[in-house]
mmCIF file of C-alpha atoms and ligand atoms in Angstrom:
data_model
loop_
_atom_site.group_PDB
_atom_site.id
_atom_site.type_symbol
_atom_site.label_atom_id
_atom_site.label_comp_id
_atom_site.label_asym_id
_atom_site.label_seq_id
_atom_site.Cartn_x
_atom_site.Cartn_y
_atom_site.Cartn_z
ATOM 1 C CA MET Y 1 0.000 0.000 0.000
ATOM 2 C CA VAL Y 2 1.487 3.312 -0.961
ATOM 3 C CA SER Y 3 -1.592 5.493 -0.508
ATOM 4 C CA LEU Y 4 -4.278 5.658 2.137
ATOM 5 C CA TYR Y 5 -6.580 5.224 -0.856
ATOM 6 C CA ASP Y 6 -5.118 1.745 -1.366
ATOM 7 C CA ALA Y 7 -6.493 0.653 2.003
ATOM 8 C CA SER Y 8 -9.701 -1.340 2.144
ATOM 9 C CA ARG Y 9 -12.194 -0.850 4.966
ATOM 10 C CA GLU Y 10 -10.721 -3.982 6.549
ATOM 11 C CA ASP Y 11 -7.236 -2.484 6.337
ATOM 12 C CA ILE Y 12 -8.453 0.649 8.076
ATOM 13 C CA THR Y 13 -10.212 -1.422 10.712
ATOM 14 C CA THR Y 14 -6.950 -3.258 11.357
ATOM 15 C CA LEU Y 15 -4.992 -0.046 11.421
ATOM 16 C CA LEU Y 16 -7.362 1.533 13.940
ATOM 17 C CA GLU Y 17 -7.589 -1.668 15.985
ATOM 18 C CA GLY Y 18 -10.073 -1.542 18.806
ATOM 19 C CA GLN Y 19 -11.986 1.437 17.414
ATOM 20 C CA PRO Y 20 -15.766 1.208 17.095
ATOM 21 C CA ALA Y 21 -17.314 0.817 13.642
ATOM 22 C CA PHE Y 22 -18.540 4.395 13.521
ATOM 23 C CA ARG Y 23 -14.917 5.591 13.574
ATOM 24 C CA ILE Y 24 -14.119 3.541 10.493
ATOM 25 C CA LYS Y 25 -17.162 5.076 8.844
ATOM 26 C CA GLN Y 26 -15.958 8.558 9.717
ATOM 27 C CA VAL Y 27 -12.560 7.880 8.171
ATOM 28 C CA TRP Y 28 -14.142 6.391 5.059
ATOM 29 C CA GLU Y 29 -16.472 9.347 4.607
ATOM 30 C CA GLY Y 30 -13.639 11.762 5.193
ATOM 31 C CA LEU Y 31 -11.623 10.077 2.451
ATOM 32 C CA TYR Y 32 -14.292 9.500 -0.160
ATOM 33 C CA GLN Y 33 -17.070 12.013 0.504
ATOM 34 C CA GLN Y 34 -15.449 15.032 2.104
ATOM 35 C CA PHE Y 35 -12.098 14.559 0.345
ATOM 36 C CA VAL Y 36 -10.130 15.647 3.406
ATOM 37 C CA GLU Y 37 -6.741 14.603 4.721
ATOM 38 C CA PRO Y 38 -6.695 12.781 8.055
ATOM 39 C CA ALA Y 39 -5.515 15.973 9.768
ATOM 40 C CA GLN Y 40 -8.785 17.601 8.733
ATOM 41 C CA MET Y 41 -11.029 14.771 9.903
ATOM 42 C CA LEU Y 42 -12.289 16.839 12.795
ATOM 43 C CA THR Y 43 -14.730 14.229 14.056
ATOM 44 C CA LEU Y 44 -11.766 11.978 14.911
ATOM 45 C CA PRO Y 45 -9.725 12.203 18.119
ATOM 46 C CA VAL Y 46 -6.360 13.847 17.481
ATOM 47 C CA ALA Y 47 -4.426 10.663 18.268
ATOM 48 C CA LEU Y 48 -6.211 8.826 15.476
ATOM 49 C CA ARG Y 49 -5.659 11.630 13.005
ATOM 50 C CA ASN Y 50 -1.975 11.590 13.813
ATOM 51 C CA LYS Y 51 -1.759 7.849 13.481
ATOM 52 C CA LEU Y 52 -3.329 7.892 10.018
ATOM 53 C CA ASN Y 53 -1.178 10.790 8.970
ATOM 54 C CA GLU Y 54 2.029 9.167 10.117
ATOM 55 C CA GLN Y 55 1.263 5.879 8.504
ATOM 56 C CA PHE Y 56 -0.066 7.311 5.285
ATOM 57 C CA PRO Y 57 1.271 10.672 4.286
ATOM 58 C CA PRO Y 58 -0.119 11.722 0.871
ATOM 59 C CA ALA Y 59 1.208 9.507 -1.929
ATOM 60 C CA LEU Y 60 1.175 12.449 -4.333
ATOM 61 C CA ASN Y 61 3.309 15.462 -3.539
ATOM 62 C CA LEU Y 62 2.273 18.513 -5.474
ATOM 63 C CA THR Y 63 5.164 19.900 -7.492
ATOM 64 C CA SER Y 64 3.241 22.540 -9.421
ATOM 65 C CA THR Y 65 -0.120 23.452 -10.899
ATOM 66 C CA SER Y 66 -0.582 25.194 -14.228
ATOM 67 C CA VAL Y 67 -3.802 26.857 -15.257
ATOM 68 C CA SER Y 68 -5.135 27.623 -18.718
ATOM 69 C CA ASP Y 69 -8.386 28.227 -20.635
ATOM 70 C CA LYS Y 70 -9.182 31.157 -18.320
ATOM 71 C CA GLY Y 71 -9.145 28.913 -15.289
ATOM 72 C CA ASP Y 72 -11.144 26.089 -16.855
ATOM 73 C CA THR Y 73 -8.196 23.694 -17.137
ATOM 74 C CA THR Y 74 -5.738 22.906 -14.358
ATOM 75 C CA LYS Y 75 -2.808 20.552 -14.696
ATOM 76 C CA PHE Y 76 -1.289 19.102 -11.540
ATOM 77 C CA LEU Y 77 2.256 17.848 -11.606
ATOM 78 C CA TRP Y 78 2.905 15.427 -8.762
ATOM 79 C CA SER Y 79 5.938 13.569 -7.588
ATOM 80 C CA LEU Y 80 5.309 10.071 -6.280
ATOM 81 C CA ALA Y 81 6.297 9.415 -2.697
ATOM 82 C CA ASP Y 82 8.725 6.580 -3.556
ATOM 83 C CA GLY Y 83 11.483 8.207 -5.510
ATOM 84 C CA GLY Y 84 9.757 11.252 -6.824
ATOM 85 C CA HIS Y 85 8.702 9.983 -10.229
ATOM 86 C CA PRO Y 86 6.593 12.660 -11.883
ATOM 87 C CA ILE Y 87 3.005 12.122 -13.005
ATOM 88 C CA GLU Y 88 0.254 14.480 -14.107
ATOM 89 C CA THR Y 89 -3.502 14.910 -13.651
ATOM 90 C CA VAL Y 90 -5.762 17.307 -15.533
ATOM 91 C CA LEU Y 91 -8.946 18.891 -14.144
ATOM 92 C CA MET Y 92 -11.344 20.319 -16.715
ATOM 93 C CA HIS Y 93 -14.316 22.464 -15.794
ATOM 94 C CA TYR Y 94 -17.365 22.481 -18.005
ATOM 95 C CA LYS Y 95 -20.616 24.362 -17.518
ATOM 96 C CA GLU Y 96 -22.046 22.339 -14.700
ATOM 97 C CA ARG Y 97 -19.579 19.634 -13.951
ATOM 98 C CA ALA Y 98 -15.923 18.793 -13.958
ATOM 99 C CA THR Y 99 -13.964 15.995 -15.593
ATOM 100 C CA VAL Y 100 -10.693 14.614 -14.291
ATOM 101 C CA CYS Y 101 -8.134 12.979 -16.565
ATOM 102 C CA VAL Y 102 -5.963 10.556 -14.563
ATOM 103 C CA SER Y 103 -2.614 8.923 -15.174
ATOM 104 C CA THR Y 104 -2.345 5.163 -14.698
ATOM 105 C CA GLN Y 105 1.412 4.734 -15.012
ATOM 106 C CA ALA Y 106 4.484 6.875 -14.482
ATOM 107 C CA GLY Y 107 5.476 7.118 -18.136
ATOM 108 C CA CYS Y 108 4.321 4.636 -20.747
ATOM 109 C CA ALA Y 109 5.869 1.691 -22.545
ATOM 110 C CA MET Y 110 3.729 1.863 -25.677
ATOM 111 C CA ALA Y 111 6.088 4.205 -27.556
ATOM 112 C CA CYS Y 112 3.555 5.853 -29.862
ATOM 113 C CA GLY Y 113 5.781 8.343 -31.659
ATOM 114 C CA PHE Y 114 3.376 11.288 -31.633
ATOM 115 C CA CYS Y 115 2.656 11.076 -27.895
ATOM 116 C CA ALA Y 116 4.938 12.904 -25.479
ATOM 117 C CA THR Y 117 4.386 10.331 -22.713
ATOM 118 C CA GLY Y 118 5.400 7.515 -25.054
ATOM 119 C CA GLN Y 119 8.491 9.396 -26.109
ATOM 120 C CA ALA Y 120 9.626 9.697 -22.492
ATOM 121 C CA GLY Y 121 9.503 5.945 -21.684
ATOM 122 C CA PHE Y 122 8.114 3.845 -18.818
ATOM 123 C CA THR Y 123 8.922 4.058 -15.122
ATOM 124 C CA ARG Y 124 6.309 2.083 -13.173
ATOM 125 C CA HIS Y 125 2.651 1.191 -12.736
ATOM 126 C CA LEU Y 126 0.537 3.284 -10.390
ATOM 127 C CA THR Y 127 -1.440 1.585 -7.631
ATOM 128 C CA SER Y 128 -5.236 1.847 -7.394
ATOM 129 C CA GLY Y 129 -4.789 4.258 -4.512
ATOM 130 C CA GLU Y 130 -2.484 6.528 -6.483
ATOM 131 C CA ILE Y 131 -5.064 6.675 -9.263
ATOM 132 C CA VAL Y 132 -7.944 7.357 -6.848
ATOM 133 C CA GLU Y 133 -5.909 9.929 -4.955
ATOM 134 C CA GLN Y 134 -5.559 11.934 -8.189
ATOM 135 C CA VAL Y 135 -9.344 12.156 -8.423
ATOM 136 C CA VAL Y 136 -9.699 13.107 -4.776
ATOM 137 C CA ARG Y 137 -7.061 15.825 -4.963
ATOM 138 C CA ALA Y 138 -8.582 17.233 -8.151
ATOM 139 C CA ALA Y 139 -12.064 17.063 -6.592
ATOM 140 C CA ARG Y 140 -10.787 19.056 -3.632
ATOM 141 C CA GLU Y 141 -9.647 21.771 -6.039
ATOM 142 C CA SER Y 142 -12.871 21.553 -8.028
ATOM 143 C CA ALA Y 143 -14.933 22.036 -4.877
ATOM 144 C CA LYS Y 144 -13.437 25.517 -4.570
ATOM 145 C CA LYS Y 145 -15.449 26.357 -7.681
ATOM 146 C CA GLU Y 146 -18.418 24.466 -6.292
ATOM 147 C CA GLN Y 147 -18.159 21.947 -9.062
ATOM 148 C CA ARG Y 148 -18.555 18.250 -8.557
ATOM 149 C CA VAL Y 149 -16.347 15.832 -10.452
ATOM 150 C CA ALA Y 150 -18.884 13.946 -12.555
ATOM 151 C CA ASN Y 151 -16.626 12.198 -15.064
ATOM 152 C CA VAL Y 152 -13.257 10.535 -14.959
ATOM 153 C CA VAL Y 153 -11.300 9.656 -18.069
ATOM 154 C CA PHE Y 154 -8.332 7.292 -17.878
ATOM 155 C CA MET Y 155 -6.502 9.248 -20.560
ATOM 156 C CA GLY Y 156 -3.512 10.693 -18.761
ATOM 157 C CA MET Y 157 -0.022 9.237 -18.726
ATOM 158 C CA GLY Y 158 0.276 5.511 -19.238
ATOM 159 C CA GLU Y 159 -1.617 2.642 -20.770
ATOM 160 C CA PRO Y 160 -4.525 1.715 -18.445
ATOM 161 C CA LEU Y 161 -4.967 -1.797 -19.800
ATOM 162 C CA ALA Y 162 -1.312 -2.621 -19.256
ATOM 163 C CA ASN Y 163 -2.176 -2.029 -15.584
ATOM 164 C CA GLU Y 164 -5.696 -3.417 -15.656
ATOM 165 C CA GLU Y 165 -5.912 -4.748 -12.121
ATOM 166 C CA ALA Y 166 -4.955 -1.505 -10.447
ATOM 167 C CA VAL Y 167 -7.150 0.427 -12.843
ATOM 168 C CA TRP Y 168 -10.057 -1.835 -12.002
ATOM 169 C CA GLY Y 169 -9.505 -1.325 -8.285
ATOM 170 C CA ALA Y 170 -9.666 2.417 -8.908
ATOM 171 C CA VAL Y 171 -12.862 2.060 -10.958
ATOM 172 C CA GLU Y 172 -14.552 0.235 -8.109
ATOM 173 C CA ARG Y 173 -13.539 2.869 -5.560
ATOM 174 C CA MET Y 174 -14.791 5.668 -7.783
ATOM 175 C CA HIS Y 175 -18.075 3.926 -8.482
ATOM 176 C CA HIS Y 176 -18.891 2.524 -5.038
ATOM 177 C CA ASP Y 177 -17.213 4.965 -2.666
ATOM 178 C CA ILE Y 178 -16.875 8.329 -4.388
ATOM 179 C CA GLY Y 179 -20.154 7.815 -6.215
ATOM 180 C CA ILE Y 180 -19.029 8.517 -9.783
ATOM 181 C CA SER Y 181 -21.034 5.975 -11.709
ATOM 182 C CA ALA Y 182 -19.151 3.552 -13.948
ATOM 183 C CA ARG Y 183 -21.187 5.009 -16.819
ATOM 184 C CA HIS Y 184 -19.247 8.214 -16.297
ATOM 185 C CA LEU Y 185 -15.869 6.523 -16.345
ATOM 186 C CA THR Y 186 -14.005 6.064 -19.625
ATOM 187 C CA ILE Y 187 -10.952 3.896 -20.101
ATOM 188 C CA SER Y 188 -8.817 4.699 -23.111
ATOM 189 C CA THR Y 189 -6.478 2.101 -24.557
ATOM 190 C CA VAL Y 190 -4.033 1.690 -27.410
ATOM 191 C CA GLY Y 191 -5.788 -1.622 -27.985
ATOM 192 C CA ILE Y 192 -4.386 -4.253 -25.616
ATOM 193 C CA ILE Y 193 -6.690 -7.126 -26.490
ATOM 194 C CA PRO Y 194 -6.299 -9.216 -23.291
ATOM 195 C CA GLY Y 195 -6.987 -6.041 -21.308
ATOM 196 C CA ILE Y 196 -10.213 -5.344 -23.184
ATOM 197 C CA ARG Y 197 -11.234 -8.951 -22.628
ATOM 198 C CA ALA Y 198 -10.510 -8.666 -18.902
ATOM 199 C CA LEU Y 199 -12.535 -5.470 -18.764
ATOM 200 C CA ALA Y 200 -15.471 -7.157 -20.473
ATOM 201 C CA GLN Y 201 -15.532 -9.699 -17.658
ATOM 202 C CA ARG Y 202 -15.575 -7.097 -14.904
ATOM 203 C CA PRO Y 203 -18.922 -6.385 -13.301
ATOM 204 C CA LEU Y 204 -19.334 -2.650 -13.993
ATOM 205 C CA PRO Y 205 -20.061 -1.088 -17.390
ATOM 206 C CA VAL Y 206 -17.326 1.479 -18.074
ATOM 207 C CA ASN Y 207 -16.989 3.243 -21.425
ATOM 208 C CA LEU Y 208 -14.250 2.081 -23.711
ATOM 209 C CA ALA Y 209 -12.244 4.389 -25.951
ATOM 210 C CA VAL Y 210 -9.735 2.923 -28.361
ATOM 211 C CA SER Y 211 -6.895 5.015 -29.761
ATOM 212 C CA LEU Y 212 -7.185 3.786 -33.314
ATOM 213 C CA HIS Y 213 -5.633 6.591 -35.413
ATOM 214 C CA ALA Y 214 -5.330 4.360 -38.480
ATOM 215 C CA ALA Y 215 -7.650 1.871 -40.144
ATOM 216 C CA ARG Y 216 -5.024 -0.144 -42.021
ATOM 217 C CA ASP Y 217 -2.292 -2.214 -40.420
ATOM 218 C CA PRO Y 218 0.829 -0.947 -42.226
ATOM 219 C CA LEU Y 219 0.048 2.624 -41.140
ATOM 220 C CA ARG Y 220 -1.121 1.702 -37.636
ATOM 221 C CA ASP Y 221 2.009 -0.420 -37.143
ATOM 222 C CA ARG Y 222 4.005 2.760 -37.529
ATOM 223 C CA LEU Y 223 1.800 5.071 -35.465
ATOM 224 C CA VAL Y 224 0.932 2.686 -32.627
ATOM 225 C CA PRO Y 225 3.670 0.022 -32.459
ATOM 226 C CA ILE Y 226 1.619 -2.409 -30.301
ATOM 227 C CA ASN Y 227 -0.542 -2.881 -33.408
ATOM 228 C CA LYS Y 228 2.033 -5.404 -34.604
ATOM 229 C CA ARG Y 229 0.950 -7.613 -31.716
ATOM 230 C CA TYR Y 230 -2.769 -6.776 -31.759
ATOM 231 C CA PRO Y 231 -3.724 -5.981 -35.353
ATOM 232 C CA ILE Y 232 -6.793 -4.007 -36.346
ATOM 233 C CA ALA Y 233 -9.150 -6.828 -37.354
ATOM 234 C CA ASP Y 234 -8.674 -8.622 -34.009
ATOM 235 C CA LEU Y 235 -8.907 -5.376 -32.077
ATOM 236 C CA VAL Y 236 -12.155 -4.309 -33.706
ATOM 237 C CA GLN Y 237 -13.605 -7.781 -33.100
ATOM 238 C CA GLU Y 238 -12.704 -7.439 -29.419
ATOM 239 C CA CYS Y 239 -14.408 -4.036 -29.307
ATOM 240 C CA ALA Y 240 -17.537 -5.523 -30.878
ATOM 241 C CA ASP Y 241 -17.524 -8.204 -28.185
ATOM 242 C CA TYR Y 242 -17.062 -5.616 -25.456
ATOM 243 C CA LEU Y 243 -20.004 -3.626 -26.740
ATOM 244 C CA ARG Y 244 -22.174 -6.728 -26.952
ATOM 245 C CA VAL Y 245 -21.374 -7.774 -23.385
ATOM 246 C CA LYS Y 246 -21.474 -4.336 -21.764
ATOM 247 C CA ASN Y 247 -23.867 -2.409 -23.937
ATOM 248 C CA ARG Y 248 -21.721 0.673 -23.388
ATOM 249 C CA ARG Y 249 -20.569 3.124 -25.972
ATOM 250 C CA VAL Y 250 -17.292 2.280 -27.676
ATOM 251 C CA SER Y 251 -15.455 5.130 -29.319
ATOM 252 C CA PHE Y 252 -12.471 5.293 -31.617
ATOM 253 C CA GLU Y 253 -10.026 8.117 -31.058
ATOM 254 C CA TRP Y 254 -8.331 9.555 -34.089
ATOM 255 C CA ALA Y 255 -5.548 12.135 -33.755
ATOM 256 C CA MET Y 256 -5.520 13.936 -37.082
ATOM 257 C CA ILE Y 257 -2.135 14.010 -38.772
ATOM 258 C CA GLU Y 258 -1.800 15.992 -41.956
ATOM 259 C CA GLY Y 259 -1.481 13.897 -45.084
ATOM 260 C CA VAL Y 260 -1.192 10.712 -43.004
ATOM 261 C CA ASN Y 261 -4.669 9.718 -41.807
ATOM 262 C CA ASP Y 262 -6.915 12.604 -42.894
ATOM 263 C CA GLN Y 263 -7.730 11.696 -46.507
ATOM 264 C CA PRO Y 264 -11.156 10.679 -47.903
ATOM 265 C CA GLN Y 265 -9.870 7.114 -48.213
ATOM 266 C CA ASP Y 266 -9.068 7.121 -44.478
ATOM 267 C CA ALA Y 267 -12.602 8.266 -43.663
ATOM 268 C CA LYS Y 268 -14.014 5.424 -45.758
ATOM 269 C CA GLU Y 269 -11.799 2.805 -44.139
ATOM 270 C CA LEU Y 270 -12.588 4.138 -40.668
ATOM 271 C CA ALA Y 271 -16.345 4.176 -41.336
ATOM 272 C CA ARG Y 272 -16.169 0.568 -42.465
ATOM 273 C CA LEU Y 273 -14.499 -0.437 -39.183
ATOM 274 C CA CYS Y 274 -17.008 1.552 -37.118
ATOM 275 C CA LYS Y 275 -19.852 -0.347 -38.729
ATOM 276 C CA ARG Y 276 -18.453 -3.665 -37.601
ATOM 277 C CA LEU Y 277 -19.783 -2.675 -34.181
ATOM 278 C CA ARG Y 278 -23.520 -2.585 -33.485
ATOM 279 C CA PRO Y 279 -24.486 0.117 -32.897
ATOM 280 C CA SER Y 280 -21.618 1.558 -34.844
ATOM 281 C CA ALA Y 281 -18.625 2.997 -32.964
ATOM 282 C CA HIS Y 282 -18.503 6.695 -32.207
ATOM 283 C CA VAL Y 283 -15.502 8.610 -33.542
ATOM 284 C CA ASN Y 284 -13.676 11.216 -31.526
ATOM 285 C CA LEU Y 285 -11.378 13.321 -33.681
ATOM 286 C CA ILE Y 286 -8.459 14.886 -31.816
ATOM 287 C CA PRO Y 287 -6.639 17.772 -33.468
ATOM 288 C CA LEU Y 288 -2.973 16.712 -33.217
ATOM 289 C CA ASN Y 289 -1.262 18.493 -30.363
ATOM 290 C CA PRO Y 290 2.350 19.478 -30.761
ATOM 291 C CA THR Y 291 4.987 17.338 -29.055
ATOM 292 C CA PRO Y 292 8.693 18.081 -29.338
ATOM 293 C CA GLY Y 293 9.848 14.752 -30.727
ATOM 294 C CA TRP Y 294 7.418 14.337 -33.602
ATOM 295 C CA PRO Y 295 8.043 16.203 -36.817
ATOM 296 C CA THR Y 296 4.623 15.665 -38.388
ATOM 297 C CA LYS Y 297 2.000 18.400 -38.571
ATOM 298 C CA GLY Y 298 -1.578 18.255 -37.435
ATOM 299 C CA THR Y 299 -4.473 18.554 -39.873
ATOM 300 C CA SER Y 300 -5.826 22.115 -40.146
ATOM 301 C CA ALA Y 301 -9.033 23.021 -38.304
ATOM 302 C CA GLN Y 302 -10.867 23.113 -41.625
ATOM 303 C CA GLY Y 303 -9.392 19.724 -42.590
ATOM 304 C CA VAL Y 304 -10.650 18.250 -39.311
ATOM 305 C CA ARG Y 305 -14.159 19.604 -39.969
ATOM 306 C CA ASP Y 306 -14.109 18.235 -43.531
ATOM 307 C CA PHE Y 307 -13.066 14.811 -42.266
ATOM 308 C CA ALA Y 308 -15.861 14.903 -39.683
ATOM 309 C CA GLU Y 309 -18.334 15.735 -42.412
ATOM 310 C CA GLN Y 310 -17.150 12.863 -44.586
ATOM 311 C CA LEU Y 311 -17.656 10.478 -41.689
ATOM 312 C CA GLU Y 312 -21.123 11.881 -41.001
ATOM 313 C CA ASP Y 313 -22.033 11.411 -44.648
ATOM 314 C CA LEU Y 314 -21.012 7.791 -44.221
ATOM 315 C CA GLY Y 315 -23.429 7.495 -41.296
ATOM 316 C CA ILE Y 316 -20.929 7.718 -38.435
ATOM 317 C CA ASN Y 317 -21.433 9.697 -35.217
ATOM 318 C CA VAL Y 318 -18.467 11.929 -34.774
ATOM 319 C CA THR Y 319 -17.300 14.606 -32.357
ATOM 320 C CA ILE Y 320 -14.254 16.843 -32.505
ATOM 321 C CA ARG Y 321 -12.465 17.002 -29.195
ATOM 322 C CA ARG Y 322 -12.012 20.530 -27.968
ATOM 323 C CA ASN Y 323 -8.387 21.114 -27.144
ATOM 324 C CA ARG Y 324 -7.805 21.841 -23.500
ATOM 325 C CA GLY Y 325 -4.636 23.180 -21.996
ATOM 326 C CA THR Y 326 -2.432 23.081 -25.092
ATOM 327 C CA ASP Y 327 -0.475 26.085 -23.798
ATOM 328 C CA ILE Y 328 0.396 24.313 -20.537
ATOM 329 C CA ASP Y 329 1.162 20.949 -22.200
ATOM 330 C CA ALA Y 330 -1.947 19.458 -20.626
ATOM 331 C CA ALA Y 331 -3.663 18.362 -23.832
ATOM 332 C CA CYS Y 332 -3.923 14.827 -25.240
ATOM 333 C CA GLY Y 333 -0.520 13.334 -25.823
ATOM 334 C CA GLN Y 334 1.375 16.194 -24.211
ATOM 335 C CA LEU Y 335 1.787 14.821 -20.704
ATOM 336 C CA ALA Y 336 5.464 14.215 -20.134
ATOM 337 C CA ALA Y 337 5.698 15.553 -16.597
ATOM 338 C CA GLY Y 338 8.325 18.043 -17.611
ATOM 339 C CA GLN Y 339 10.782 15.349 -18.537
ATOM 340 C CA PRO Y 340 13.161 16.131 -21.329
ATOM 341 C CA ILE Y 341 12.182 14.098 -24.335
ATOM 342 C CA LYS Y 342 15.020 12.324 -26.021
ATOM 343 C CA LEU Y 343 14.893 12.890 -29.727
ATOM 344 C CA SER Y 344 15.530 9.628 -31.456
ATOM 345 C CA SER Y 345 16.997 9.577 -34.909
ATOM 346 C CA LYS Y 346 15.498 6.115 -35.317
ATOM 347 C CA ARG Y 347 11.941 7.326 -34.911
ATOM 348 C CA GLU Y 348 9.929 6.353 -37.930
ATOM 349 C CA ILE Y 349 8.031 9.040 -39.703
ATOM 350 C CA PRO Y 350 4.884 7.739 -41.320
ATOM 351 C CA ALA Y 351 5.017 7.660 -45.097
ATOM 352 C CA THR Y 352 2.509 10.021 -46.647
HETATM 353 N N1 SAH O 1 -2.541 4.998 -23.451
HETATM 354 C C1 SAH O 1 -3.952 5.245 -23.556
HETATM 355 C C2 SAH O 1 -4.407 6.388 -22.678
HETATM 356 C C3 SAH O 1 -3.902 7.751 -23.125
HETATM 357 S S1 SAH O 1 -5.232 8.607 -23.815
HETATM 358 C C4 SAH O 1 -4.333 5.471 -25.006
HETATM 359 O O1 SAH O 1 -3.434 5.645 -25.834
HETATM 360 O O2 SAH O 1 -5.504 5.426 -25.331
HETATM 361 C C5 SAH O 1 -4.457 9.884 -24.653
HETATM 362 C C6 SAH O 1 -5.036 10.056 -26.032
HETATM 363 O O3 SAH O 1 -4.347 11.124 -26.701
HETATM 364 C C7 SAH O 1 -4.852 8.823 -26.886
HETATM 365 O O4 SAH O 1 -5.930 8.671 -27.743
HETATM 366 C C8 SAH O 1 -3.612 9.197 -27.661
HETATM 367 O O5 SAH O 1 -3.456 8.457 -28.824
HETATM 368 C C9 SAH O 1 -3.874 10.649 -27.934
HETATM 369 N N2 SAH O 1 -2.669 11.387 -28.306
HETATM 370 C C10 SAH O 1 -1.388 11.055 -28.073
HETATM 371 N N3 SAH O 1 -0.558 11.984 -28.572
HETATM 372 C C11 SAH O 1 -1.339 12.926 -29.121
HETATM 373 C C12 SAH O 1 -1.061 14.154 -29.770
HETATM 374 N N4 SAH O 1 0.187 14.585 -29.953
HETATM 375 N N5 SAH O 1 -2.115 14.876 -30.201
HETATM 376 C C13 SAH O 1 -3.377 14.464 -30.004
HETATM 377 N N6 SAH O 1 -3.692 13.312 -29.384
HETATM 378 C C14 SAH O 1 -2.683 12.561 -28.948
#
């Protein structure tokens, strides 16, 4: 256990041995409803607060926060308690609710060339508690604006389905204890097939987003290297199965790269894949965000709209993701926790 949010009720009962059940309830509510640190759990005797604090100091130490979009987007940079590895969390305010984007690993091993996290490499998995603690800390900040965190997206640093067990533990805490329904949780994956299968067997219906970016294997092999292990046809079949079992929306994410995956032919190929799911998959177009190590340009705003229109004409539901926090490196694919990105001369540039 590295975070107090890793502890089960039983663990807390053991830790506070001899305390009546109502004390355990007070701690639990403090953690998951009031989002307070033990020191602020004023209903508890001081000795208990101190004990919890000593045993479980926060697992995330705040290094810095950056704010953009006129205060609507906040990026938290944390250092992990064991060795100070950096991770990031993004809080996004919308009209009536807030969404938190959590990291699931320190770094990422998937090595997608256009993603800053992938360029920086992998350090370690996060625990369930470290993932939940990100939501709690962001919720504490969000409460200052009187906004409740209503959605969590597992789209920060790391590949959630390479760390499925811990991610699942976090899902259960969010759903059962914080009260963010699984229907408002979205797990994004590069397409780890065994992970999607494991998720399909879990009891709660979370949304699945798949970072597709290409609808033909030779191109996807270059953009998302894990495609060589889990090729498109198998991946899409797995998504169809997930949708059948869970009856939750499945979406395909598509970062738009100029001249690479934004042509009419790409729209046709993508639409065909979407229709292999029933109901057809939803497409989320992401304007490519700049990352230092990737020389390719994003599709223009007009090009993105044209592509969306082509998909709509082919009968596909499509949304264009609004960029959040590009100026503070908080947008999709930009989370590198301030680490210098090594420029590799070996990096493949997709053929156009
Ligand atoms: N590893 C998971 C979770 C990260 S989600 C996954 O890949 O799905 C982050 C999303 O941003 C993914 O869809 C990713 O492909 C996308 N992304 C990465 N780099 C990007 C960039 N430079 N511009 C826009 N989107 C990017």
